[in-house]
PDB file of C-alpha atoms in Angstrom:
ATOM      1  CA  MET F  61      27.819 -29.438   0.651  1.00  0.00           C
ATOM      2  CA  ARG F  62      26.501 -32.571   2.397  1.00  0.00           C
ATOM      3  CA  LYS F  63      22.869 -32.673   3.585  1.00  0.00           C
ATOM      4  CA  PRO F  64      23.624 -32.636   7.363  1.00  0.00           C
ATOM      5  CA  VAL F  65      25.799 -29.574   6.867  1.00  0.00           C
ATOM      6  CA  VAL F  66      23.066 -27.859   4.839  1.00  0.00           C
ATOM      7  CA  ILE F  67      20.462 -28.575   7.519  1.00  0.00           C
ATOM      8  CA  ALA F  68      22.768 -27.341  10.268  1.00  0.00           C
ATOM      9  CA  PHE F  69      23.473 -24.194   8.296  1.00  0.00           C
ATOM     10  CA  LEU F  70      19.751 -23.477   7.802  1.00  0.00           C
ATOM     11  CA  VAL F  71      19.034 -24.015  11.495  1.00  0.00           C
ATOM     12  CA  LEU F  72      21.845 -21.664  12.484  1.00  0.00           C
ATOM     13  CA  PHE F  73      20.753 -19.111   9.882  1.00  0.00           C
ATOM     14  CA  CYS F  74      17.184 -19.044  11.167  1.00  0.00           C
ATOM     15  CA  ALA F  75      18.343 -18.839  14.760  1.00  0.00           C
ATOM     16  CA  PHE F  76      20.605 -15.930  13.902  1.00  0.00           C
ATOM     17  CA  ALA F  77      17.874 -14.193  11.870  1.00  0.00           C
ATOM     18  CA  SER F  78      15.388 -14.663  14.676  1.00  0.00           C
ATOM     19  CA  PHE F  79      17.802 -13.042  17.124  1.00  0.00           C
ATOM     20  CA  SER F  80      19.101 -10.278  14.853  1.00  0.00           C
ATOM     21  CA  TRP F  81      15.855  -9.348  13.141  1.00  0.00           C
ATOM     22  CA  SER F  82      13.311  -9.938  15.852  1.00  0.00           C
ATOM     23  CA  PHE F  83      11.430  -6.819  14.734  1.00  0.00           C
ATOM     24  CA  ASP F  84      10.682  -8.413  11.328  1.00  0.00           C
ATOM     25  CA  LEU F  85       7.409 -10.189  11.880  1.00  0.00           C
ATOM     26  CA  SER F  86       6.921 -11.175   8.252  1.00  0.00           C
ATOM     27  CA  PRO F  87       5.123 -14.510   7.945  1.00  0.00           C
ATOM     28  CA  VAL F  88       7.694 -15.513   5.328  1.00  0.00           C
ATOM     29  CA  SER F  89      10.644 -15.050   7.692  1.00  0.00           C
ATOM     30  CA  CYS F  90      12.716 -18.177   8.338  1.00  0.00           C
ATOM     31  CA  PHE F  91      10.368 -20.451   6.346  1.00  0.00           C
ATOM     32  CA  GLN F  92       7.460 -19.839   8.726  1.00  0.00           C
ATOM     33  CA  PRO F  93       4.359 -21.108   6.877  1.00  0.00           C
ATOM     34  CA  LEU F  94       1.224 -19.071   6.464  1.00  0.00           C
ATOM     35  CA  SER F  95      -1.850 -20.058   8.419  1.00  0.00           C
ATOM     36  CA  LYS F  96      -4.855 -21.358   6.484  1.00  0.00           C
ATOM     37  CA  GLU F  97      -6.571 -18.006   6.963  1.00  0.00           C
ATOM     38  CA  GLU F  98      -3.504 -16.138   5.694  1.00  0.00           C
ATOM     39  CA  GLN F  99      -3.228 -18.516   2.724  1.00  0.00           C
ATOM     40  CA  GLN F 100      -6.826 -17.716   1.810  1.00  0.00           C
ATOM     41  CA  ILE F 101      -6.220 -13.976   2.129  1.00  0.00           C
ATOM     42  CA  GLU F 102      -3.080 -14.317   0.018  1.00  0.00           C
ATOM     43  CA  LYS F 103      -5.014 -16.263  -2.625  1.00  0.00           C
ATOM     44  CA  GLU F 104      -7.790 -13.668  -2.724  1.00  0.00           C
ATOM     45  CA  ILE F 105      -5.668 -10.514  -2.735  1.00  0.00           C
ATOM     46  CA  MET F 106      -2.057 -11.150  -3.752  1.00  0.00           C
ATOM     47  CA  GLN F 107      -2.637 -12.857  -7.111  1.00  0.00           C
ATOM     48  CA  TYR F 108      -0.181 -10.549  -8.854  1.00  0.00           C
ATOM     49  CA  GLY F 109       2.715 -10.909  -6.456  1.00  0.00           C
ATOM     50  CA  TYR F 110       4.381  -8.978  -3.642  1.00  0.00           C
ATOM     51  CA  PRO F 111       6.200  -5.717  -4.420  1.00  0.00           C
ATOM     52  CA  ASP F 112       8.579  -6.679  -1.615  1.00  0.00           C
ATOM     53  CA  THR F 113       8.665  -9.106   1.312  1.00  0.00           C
ATOM     54  CA  ALA F 114       9.285  -6.822   4.263  1.00  0.00           C
ATOM     55  CA  THR F 115       7.154  -6.924   7.416  1.00  0.00           C
ATOM     56  CA  LEU F 116       3.816  -8.220   6.143  1.00  0.00           C
ATOM     57  CA  ARG F 117       0.420  -8.072   7.806  1.00  0.00           C
ATOM     58  CA  TYR F 118      -2.588 -10.034   6.568  1.00  0.00           C
ATOM     59  CA  ARG F 119      -5.775  -8.204   7.480  1.00  0.00           C
ATOM     60  CA  THR F 120      -9.313  -9.428   6.973  1.00  0.00           C
ATOM     61  CA  ASP F 121      -9.620  -7.706   3.610  1.00  0.00           C
ATOM     62  CA  TYR F 122      -6.214  -6.289   2.664  1.00  0.00           C
ATOM     63  CA  VAL F 123      -2.474  -6.974   2.940  1.00  0.00           C
ATOM     64  CA  LEU F 124       0.200  -4.455   3.944  1.00  0.00           C
ATOM     65  CA  SER F 125       3.950  -4.191   4.180  1.00  0.00           C
ATOM     66  CA  TYR F 126       5.037  -2.058   7.125  1.00  0.00           C
ATOM     67  CA  ASP F 127       7.975   0.358   7.165  1.00  0.00           C
ATOM     68  CA  GLY F 128       9.320   0.279  10.710  1.00  0.00           C
ATOM     69  CA  ARG F 129      11.797   3.061  10.021  1.00  0.00           C
ATOM     70  CA  ASN F 130       9.251   5.621   8.842  1.00  0.00           C
ATOM     71  CA  ARG F 131       6.340   4.124  10.827  1.00  0.00           C
ATOM     72  CA  VAL F 132       3.996   4.093   7.855  1.00  0.00           C
ATOM     73  CA  PRO F 133       3.190   1.374   5.299  1.00  0.00           C
ATOM     74  CA  HIS F 134       5.553   0.576   2.453  1.00  0.00           C
ATOM     75  CA  TRP F 135       2.388  -0.366   0.549  1.00  0.00           C
ATOM     76  CA  VAL F 136      -1.052  -1.856   0.993  1.00  0.00           C
ATOM     77  CA  CYS F 137      -2.851  -4.110  -1.482  1.00  0.00           C
ATOM     78  CA  GLU F 138      -6.591  -4.524  -1.950  1.00  0.00           C
ATOM     79  CA  HIS F 139      -8.666  -6.801  -4.163  1.00  0.00           C
ATOM     80  CA  LEU F 140     -11.888  -5.027  -5.109  1.00  0.00           C
ATOM     81  CA  ASN F 141     -14.927  -5.990  -7.152  1.00  0.00           C
ATOM     82  CA  ALA F 142     -18.676  -5.389  -7.030  1.00  0.00           C
ATOM     83  CA  GLU F 143     -19.255  -8.230  -4.582  1.00  0.00           C
ATOM     84  CA  ARG F 144     -16.423  -7.319  -2.223  1.00  0.00           C
ATOM     85  CA  LEU F 145     -17.652  -3.721  -1.964  1.00  0.00           C
ATOM     86  CA  LYS F 146     -21.018  -4.809  -0.609  1.00  0.00           C
ATOM     87  CA  GLY F 147     -21.826  -4.551   3.072  1.00  0.00           C
ATOM     88  CA  ASP F 148     -23.207  -2.324   5.771  1.00  0.00           C
ATOM     89  CA  ALA F 149     -20.306  -1.915   8.204  1.00  0.00           C
ATOM     90  CA  ASP F 150     -20.555   1.370  10.081  1.00  0.00           C
ATOM     91  CA  ARG F 151     -17.513   3.648  10.071  1.00  0.00           C
ATOM     92  CA  LYS F 152     -18.817   5.376  13.203  1.00  0.00           C
ATOM     93  CA  LYS F 153     -18.240   2.158  15.139  1.00  0.00           C
ATOM     94  CA  SER F 154     -14.552   2.018  14.140  1.00  0.00           C
ATOM     95  CA  LYS F 155     -11.819   3.757  16.103  1.00  0.00           C
ATOM     96  CA  PHE F 156      -8.245   4.667  15.208  1.00  0.00           C
ATOM     97  CA  LYS F 157      -5.907   2.405  17.151  1.00  0.00           C
ATOM     98  CA  GLU F 158      -2.268   1.508  17.491  1.00  0.00           C
ATOM     99  CA  ASP F 159      -1.221  -1.788  15.959  1.00  0.00           C
ATOM    100  CA  PRO F 160      -0.212  -4.191  18.741  1.00  0.00           C
ATOM    101  CA  SER F 161       1.396  -6.543  16.212  1.00  0.00           C
ATOM    102  CA  ILE F 162       4.074  -3.910  15.498  1.00  0.00           C
ATOM    103  CA  PRO F 163       6.866  -3.780  18.102  1.00  0.00           C
ATOM    104  CA  VAL F 164       6.563  -0.681  20.283  1.00  0.00           C
ATOM    105  CA  GLU F 165       9.882   0.751  19.105  1.00  0.00           C
ATOM    106  CA  PHE F 166       8.668   0.786  15.472  1.00  0.00           C
ATOM    107  CA  ARG F 167       5.038   1.703  16.083  1.00  0.00           C
ATOM    108  CA  SER F 168       3.225   4.969  15.386  1.00  0.00           C
ATOM    109  CA  THR F 169       0.869   6.139  18.117  1.00  0.00           C
ATOM    110  CA  LEU F 170      -2.240   8.242  18.456  1.00  0.00           C
ATOM    111  CA  ASN F 171      -0.166  10.905  20.211  1.00  0.00           C
ATOM    112  CA  ASP F 172       2.147  11.167  17.200  1.00  0.00           C
ATOM    113  CA  TYR F 173      -0.738  12.494  15.117  1.00  0.00           C
ATOM    114  CA  LYS F 174      -2.385  14.572  17.851  1.00  0.00           C
ATOM    115  CA  GLY F 175      -1.885  18.272  17.162  1.00  0.00           C
ATOM    116  CA  SER F 176       0.389  17.549  14.187  1.00  0.00           C
ATOM    117  CA  GLY F 177      -1.793  19.315  11.637  1.00  0.00           C
ATOM    118  CA  PHE F 178      -1.963  16.149   9.520  1.00  0.00           C
ATOM    119  CA  ASP F 179      -4.779  13.665   9.021  1.00  0.00           C
ATOM    120  CA  ARG F 180      -4.414   9.968   9.738  1.00  0.00           C
ATOM    121  CA  GLY F 181      -4.734   9.058   6.079  1.00  0.00           C
ATOM    122  CA  HIS F 182      -5.956   5.553   5.249  1.00  0.00           C
ATOM    123  CA  MET F 183      -3.935   3.717   2.632  1.00  0.00           C
ATOM    124  CA  ALA F 184      -6.611   1.010   2.444  1.00  0.00           C
ATOM    125  CA  PRO F 185      -9.751   3.191   2.622  1.00  0.00           C
ATOM    126  CA  ALA F 186     -12.418   2.295   5.151  1.00  0.00           C
ATOM    127  CA  ALA F 187     -15.147   2.675   2.522  1.00  0.00           C
ATOM    128  CA  ASP F 188     -13.584  -0.150   0.477  1.00  0.00           C
ATOM    129  CA  HIS F 189     -14.202  -2.618   3.299  1.00  0.00           C
ATOM    130  CA  LYS F 190     -17.835  -2.622   4.336  1.00  0.00           C
ATOM    131  CA  SER F 191     -18.201  -6.405   4.027  1.00  0.00           C
ATOM    132  CA  SER F 192     -17.970  -6.805   7.800  1.00  0.00           C
ATOM    133  CA  GLN F 193     -17.382  -4.610  10.817  1.00  0.00           C
ATOM    134  CA  LYS F 194     -14.077  -6.384  11.455  1.00  0.00           C
ATOM    135  CA  ALA F 195     -12.925  -5.716   7.892  1.00  0.00           C
ATOM    136  CA  MET F 196     -13.644  -2.023   8.351  1.00  0.00           C
ATOM    137  CA  ASP F 197     -12.161  -1.949  11.862  1.00  0.00           C
ATOM    138  CA  ASP F 198      -8.929  -3.426  10.460  1.00  0.00           C
ATOM    139  CA  THR F 199      -8.467  -0.360   8.262  1.00  0.00           C
ATOM    140  CA  PHE F 200      -8.210   1.819  11.391  1.00  0.00           C
ATOM    141  CA  PHE F 201      -4.915   0.352  12.589  1.00  0.00           C
ATOM    142  CA  LEU F 202      -2.312   3.119  12.525  1.00  0.00           C
ATOM    143  CA  SER F 203      -0.090   0.749  10.545  1.00  0.00           C
ATOM    144  CA  ASN F 204      -2.504   1.470   7.659  1.00  0.00           C
ATOM    145  CA  MET F 205      -2.066   5.255   8.038  1.00  0.00           C
ATOM    146  CA  SER F 206       0.248   7.880   6.650  1.00  0.00           C
ATOM    147  CA  PRO F 207       0.209  11.581   7.587  1.00  0.00           C
ATOM    148  CA  GLN F 208      -1.750  13.426   4.919  1.00  0.00           C
ATOM    149  CA  VAL F 209      -2.638  17.055   4.396  1.00  0.00           C
ATOM    150  CA  GLY F 210      -6.295  17.258   5.408  1.00  0.00           C
ATOM    151  CA  ILE F 211      -8.225  20.045   3.702  1.00  0.00           C
ATOM    152  CA  GLY F 212      -7.703  19.973  -0.041  1.00  0.00           C
ATOM    153  CA  PHE F 213      -6.140  16.519  -0.086  1.00  0.00           C
ATOM    154  CA  ASN F 214      -7.156  13.654   2.213  1.00  0.00           C
ATOM    155  CA  ARG F 215     -10.662  15.008   2.756  1.00  0.00           C
ATOM    156  CA  ASP F 216     -11.054  16.232  -0.806  1.00  0.00           C
ATOM    157  CA  TYR F 217      -8.950  15.358  -3.853  1.00  0.00           C
ATOM    158  CA  TRP F 218      -7.514  12.084  -2.524  1.00  0.00           C
ATOM    159  CA  SER F 219     -10.980  11.068  -1.315  1.00  0.00           C
ATOM    160  CA  ARG F 220     -12.355  11.699  -4.803  1.00  0.00           C
ATOM    161  CA  LEU F 221      -9.683   9.432  -6.260  1.00  0.00           C
ATOM    162  CA  GLU F 222     -10.734   6.714  -3.817  1.00  0.00           C
ATOM    163  CA  ASP F 223     -14.328   7.191  -5.014  1.00  0.00           C
ATOM    164  CA  ARG F 224     -13.194   6.739  -8.611  1.00  0.00           C
ATOM    165  CA  VAL F 225     -11.367   3.541  -7.719  1.00  0.00           C
ATOM    166  CA  ARG F 226     -14.588   2.123  -6.257  1.00  0.00           C
ATOM    167  CA  GLU F 227     -16.431   3.117  -9.436  1.00  0.00           C
ATOM    168  CA  TRP F 228     -13.851   1.220 -11.470  1.00  0.00           C
ATOM    169  CA  ALA F 229     -14.228  -1.796  -9.175  1.00  0.00           C
ATOM    170  CA  LEU F 230     -17.920  -1.844 -10.050  1.00  0.00           C
ATOM    171  CA  SER F 231     -17.353  -1.523 -13.801  1.00  0.00           C
ATOM    172  CA  LYS F 232     -14.368  -3.874 -14.155  1.00  0.00           C
ATOM    173  CA  LYS F 233     -14.343  -7.606 -13.392  1.00  0.00           C
ATOM    174  CA  GLU F 234     -11.603  -7.486 -10.742  1.00  0.00           C
ATOM    175  CA  LEU F 235      -9.381  -4.707  -9.424  1.00  0.00           C
ATOM    176  CA  TYR F 236      -6.056  -5.032  -7.580  1.00  0.00           C
ATOM    177  CA  VAL F 237      -4.997  -1.760  -5.975  1.00  0.00           C
ATOM    178  CA  TYR F 238      -1.620  -0.915  -4.423  1.00  0.00           C
ATOM    179  CA  THR F 239      -1.332   2.317  -2.437  1.00  0.00           C
ATOM    180  CA  GLY F 240       1.592   3.795  -0.564  1.00  0.00           C
ATOM    181  CA  PRO F 241       3.833   6.757   0.291  1.00  0.00           C
ATOM    182  CA  LEU F 242       6.683   8.252  -1.697  1.00  0.00           C
ATOM    183  CA  TYR F 243       9.621  10.488  -0.792  1.00  0.00           C
ATOM    184  CA  ILE F 244      10.581  12.260  -4.002  1.00  0.00           C
ATOM    185  CA  PRO F 245      13.738  14.381  -4.363  1.00  0.00           C
ATOM    186  CA  GLU F 246      13.503  17.971  -5.566  1.00  0.00           C
ATOM    187  CA  ALA F 247      16.154  20.263  -6.990  1.00  0.00           C
ATOM    188  CA  GLU F 248      17.083  23.299  -4.900  1.00  0.00           C
ATOM    189  CA  ALA F 249      18.828  26.598  -5.606  1.00  0.00           C
ATOM    190  CA  ASP F 250      22.295  25.038  -5.547  1.00  0.00           C
ATOM    191  CA  GLY F 251      21.315  22.733  -8.420  1.00  0.00           C
ATOM    192  CA  LYS F 252      21.460  19.630  -6.250  1.00  0.00           C
ATOM    193  CA  LYS F 253      18.591  17.301  -5.454  1.00  0.00           C
ATOM    194  CA  TYR F 254      17.468  16.588  -1.912  1.00  0.00           C
ATOM    195  CA  VAL F 255      14.877  14.364  -0.312  1.00  0.00           C
ATOM    196  CA  LYS F 256      13.276  16.427   2.432  1.00  0.00           C
ATOM    197  CA  TYR F 257      10.222  15.549   4.470  1.00  0.00           C
ATOM    198  CA  GLN F 258       8.753  16.453   7.821  1.00  0.00           C
ATOM    199  CA  VAL F 259       8.382  14.019  10.709  1.00  0.00           C
ATOM    200  CA  ILE F 260       5.736  14.227  13.409  1.00  0.00           C
ATOM    201  CA  GLY F 261       5.357  13.113  17.010  1.00  0.00           C
ATOM    202  CA  GLY F 262       7.759  11.585  19.457  1.00  0.00           C
ATOM    203  CA  ASN F 263       8.257   8.589  17.160  1.00  0.00           C
ATOM    204  CA  ASN F 264       9.237  10.696  14.132  1.00  0.00           C
ATOM    205  CA  VAL F 265       6.494   9.425  11.841  1.00  0.00           C
ATOM    206  CA  ALA F 266       7.473  10.363   8.280  1.00  0.00           C
ATOM    207  CA  VAL F 267       5.247  12.739   6.312  1.00  0.00           C
ATOM    208  CA  PRO F 268       5.464  11.537   2.686  1.00  0.00           C
ATOM    209  CA  THR F 269       6.013  14.085  -0.059  1.00  0.00           C
ATOM    210  CA  HIS F 270       3.734  12.128  -2.418  1.00  0.00           C
ATOM    211  CA  PHE F 271       1.466   9.089  -2.622  1.00  0.00           C
ATOM    212  CA  PHE F 272       0.949   6.497  -5.329  1.00  0.00           C
ATOM    213  CA  LYS F 273      -1.870   4.286  -6.487  1.00  0.00           C
ATOM    214  CA  VAL F 274      -1.071   1.455  -8.887  1.00  0.00           C
ATOM    215  CA  ILE F 275      -4.049  -0.449 -10.261  1.00  0.00           C
ATOM    216  CA  LEU F 276      -4.452  -3.614 -12.304  1.00  0.00           C
ATOM    217  CA  ALA F 277      -7.885  -4.376 -13.758  1.00  0.00           C
ATOM    218  CA  GLU F 278      -8.988  -7.773 -15.006  1.00  0.00           C
ATOM    219  CA  MET F 279     -11.560  -7.344 -17.754  1.00  0.00           C
ATOM    220  CA  ALA F 280     -14.480  -9.640 -18.516  1.00  0.00           C
ATOM    221  CA  ASP F 281     -12.876 -10.629 -21.827  1.00  0.00           C
ATOM    222  CA  GLY F 282      -9.658 -11.763 -20.104  1.00  0.00           C
ATOM    223  CA  ARG F 283      -7.562  -8.696 -20.884  1.00  0.00           C
ATOM    224  CA  ILE F 284      -5.709  -6.804 -18.175  1.00  0.00           C
ATOM    225  CA  GLU F 285      -5.202  -3.055 -17.941  1.00  0.00           C
ATOM    226  CA  MET F 286      -2.970  -0.958 -15.704  1.00  0.00           C
ATOM    227  CA  LEU F 287      -3.245   2.554 -14.363  1.00  0.00           C
ATOM    228  CA  ALA F 288      -0.891   4.439 -12.030  1.00  0.00           C
ATOM    229  CA  PHE F 289      -1.007   7.788 -10.245  1.00  0.00           C
ATOM    230  CA  VAL F 290       1.460   9.913  -8.269  1.00  0.00           C
ATOM    231  CA  LEU F 291      -0.097  12.743  -6.247  1.00  0.00           C
ATOM    232  CA  PRO F 292       1.669  15.355  -4.096  1.00  0.00           C
ATOM    233  CA  ASN F 293       0.810  15.449  -0.397  1.00  0.00           C
ATOM    234  CA  ARG F 294      -0.568  18.971  -0.466  1.00  0.00           C
ATOM    235  CA  LYS F 295      -3.757  20.875  -1.154  1.00  0.00           C
ATOM    236  CA  ILE F 296      -4.822  20.275  -4.756  1.00  0.00           C
ATOM    237  CA  PRO F 297      -7.291  22.633  -6.482  1.00  0.00           C
ATOM    238  CA  PRO F 298     -10.532  20.709  -7.041  1.00  0.00           C
ATOM    239  CA  ASP F 299     -10.654  21.512 -10.754  1.00  0.00           C
ATOM    240  CA  THR F 300      -7.249  19.886 -11.380  1.00  0.00           C
ATOM    241  CA  ALA F 301      -7.583  17.095 -13.943  1.00  0.00           C
ATOM    242  CA  LEU F 302      -6.920  13.668 -12.468  1.00  0.00           C
ATOM    243  CA  ALA F 303      -5.128  12.758 -15.692  1.00  0.00           C
ATOM    244  CA  SER F 304      -2.389  15.262 -14.796  1.00  0.00           C
ATOM    245  CA  PHE F 305      -1.237  12.831 -12.085  1.00  0.00           C
ATOM    246  CA  LEU F 306      -1.017   9.777 -14.335  1.00  0.00           C
ATOM    247  CA  ALA F 307       2.298   7.919 -14.327  1.00  0.00           C
ATOM    248  CA  SER F 308       3.589   4.663 -15.709  1.00  0.00           C
ATOM    249  CA  VAL F 309       3.952   1.712 -13.363  1.00  0.00           C
ATOM    250  CA  ASP F 310       7.676   1.789 -14.190  1.00  0.00           C
ATOM    251  CA  GLU F 311       7.904   5.365 -12.907  1.00  0.00           C
ATOM    252  CA  VAL F 312       6.272   4.397  -9.615  1.00  0.00           C
ATOM    253  CA  GLU F 313       8.613   1.427  -9.304  1.00  0.00           C
ATOM    254  CA  ARG F 314      11.671   3.653  -9.754  1.00  0.00           C
ATOM    255  CA  LEU F 315      10.379   6.134  -7.178  1.00  0.00           C
ATOM    256  CA  SER F 316       9.344   3.512  -4.618  1.00  0.00           C
ATOM    257  CA  GLY F 317      11.858   0.723  -5.118  1.00  0.00           C
ATOM    258  CA  LEU F 318       8.972  -1.762  -5.424  1.00  0.00           C
ATOM    259  CA  ASP F 319       8.387  -4.370  -8.121  1.00  0.00           C
ATOM    260  CA  PHE F 320       4.689  -4.614  -8.977  1.00  0.00           C
ATOM    261  CA  PHE F 321       2.917  -7.458 -10.775  1.00  0.00           C
ATOM    262  CA  ASN F 322       6.048  -9.604 -10.749  1.00  0.00           C
ATOM    263  CA  VAL F 323       4.127 -12.849 -11.318  1.00  0.00           C
ATOM    264  CA  LEU F 324       3.269 -11.744 -14.850  1.00  0.00           C
ATOM    265  CA  ASP F 325       5.566 -13.042 -17.560  1.00  0.00           C
ATOM    266  CA  ARG F 326       8.487 -10.695 -18.056  1.00  0.00           C
ATOM    267  CA  GLU F 327       7.502  -9.584 -21.570  1.00  0.00           C
ATOM    268  CA  THR F 328       3.955  -8.650 -20.519  1.00  0.00           C
ATOM    269  CA  GLN F 329       5.166  -6.929 -17.369  1.00  0.00           C
ATOM    270  CA  GLU F 330       7.776  -4.831 -19.174  1.00  0.00           C
ATOM    271  CA  ARG F 331       5.465  -3.925 -22.047  1.00  0.00           C
ATOM    272  CA  MET F 332       2.534  -2.840 -19.876  1.00  0.00           C
ATOM    273  CA  GLU F 333       4.456  -1.192 -17.052  1.00  0.00           C
ATOM    274  CA  LYS F 334       6.421   1.170 -19.280  1.00  0.00           C
ATOM    275  CA  GLU F 335       3.266   2.627 -20.812  1.00  0.00           C
ATOM    276  CA  ARG F 336       1.901   5.812 -19.283  1.00  0.00           C
ATOM    277  CA  GLN F 337      -1.811   6.127 -19.961  1.00  0.00           C
ATOM    278  CA  THR F 338      -2.969   9.435 -21.406  1.00  0.00           C
ATOM    279  CA  ARG F 339      -6.471   9.349 -19.968  1.00  0.00           C
ATOM    280  CA  VAL F 340      -8.247   8.024 -16.912  1.00  0.00           C
ATOM    281  CA  TRP F 341     -10.609   5.080 -17.284  1.00  0.00           C
ATOM    282  CA  GLY F 342     -14.130   6.202 -18.129  1.00  0.00           C
ATOM    283  CA  SER F 343     -13.077   9.694 -19.234  1.00  0.00           C
ATOM    284  CA  GLU F 344     -13.704  11.096 -22.667  1.00  0.00           C
TER     285      GLU F 344
END
């Protein structure tokens, strides 16, 4: 194909994509370059690649991919270490808010959660982002939320897992953390499997059946380690061992349709992602 034809084709393709997919505000759409600020955020946080390239949002201290159909994130990614956890931002000054960067027709709202019986569960936790008030405020966009069971999960067991992740960020050199919702099928009496989940509010915000955390740690000696969890979105007895929710990265990829750590060489990625750890970091 001659160069003028190629250029004309690309122009027409982008014009068509812009018209047909106007709801996709990904900064990678139609060759739109990242701003300098977004490039810096990408450099700091996304060193191990994007699980997908859907509708991306670059926040002050995390990156997310938004699911306009279910009105929750596909995933969020954080880069944590001892230095990045420092700060004195005040959670009391932050307020839950709708995300104006998400088109109204794909946005979750405060009213969707009101009276639903579910918490507005942070995927990127506020306590991870105390470096500035803006960084913490950014975690309160509803685009960073998924409906979570409150007592026994979001306010308890899930919160304890978030505490452990911060402990690991202090003890490891660098931590890259992906968090997101899952919709896992279950077998019913007829022997068939079904994916069933509740939706809330006038915008039908999906209530995930489970959540994942996938973590890559860079060690001081240059090694990398991986850890993955899948937790059900329900009340979990406090004495339940965290190790009982361990999964391999491969298992999370199959459940989520995402491809983690895809900038690693294929042999390393396949070898490490298929391994399910038998114990949690720091446990006996």
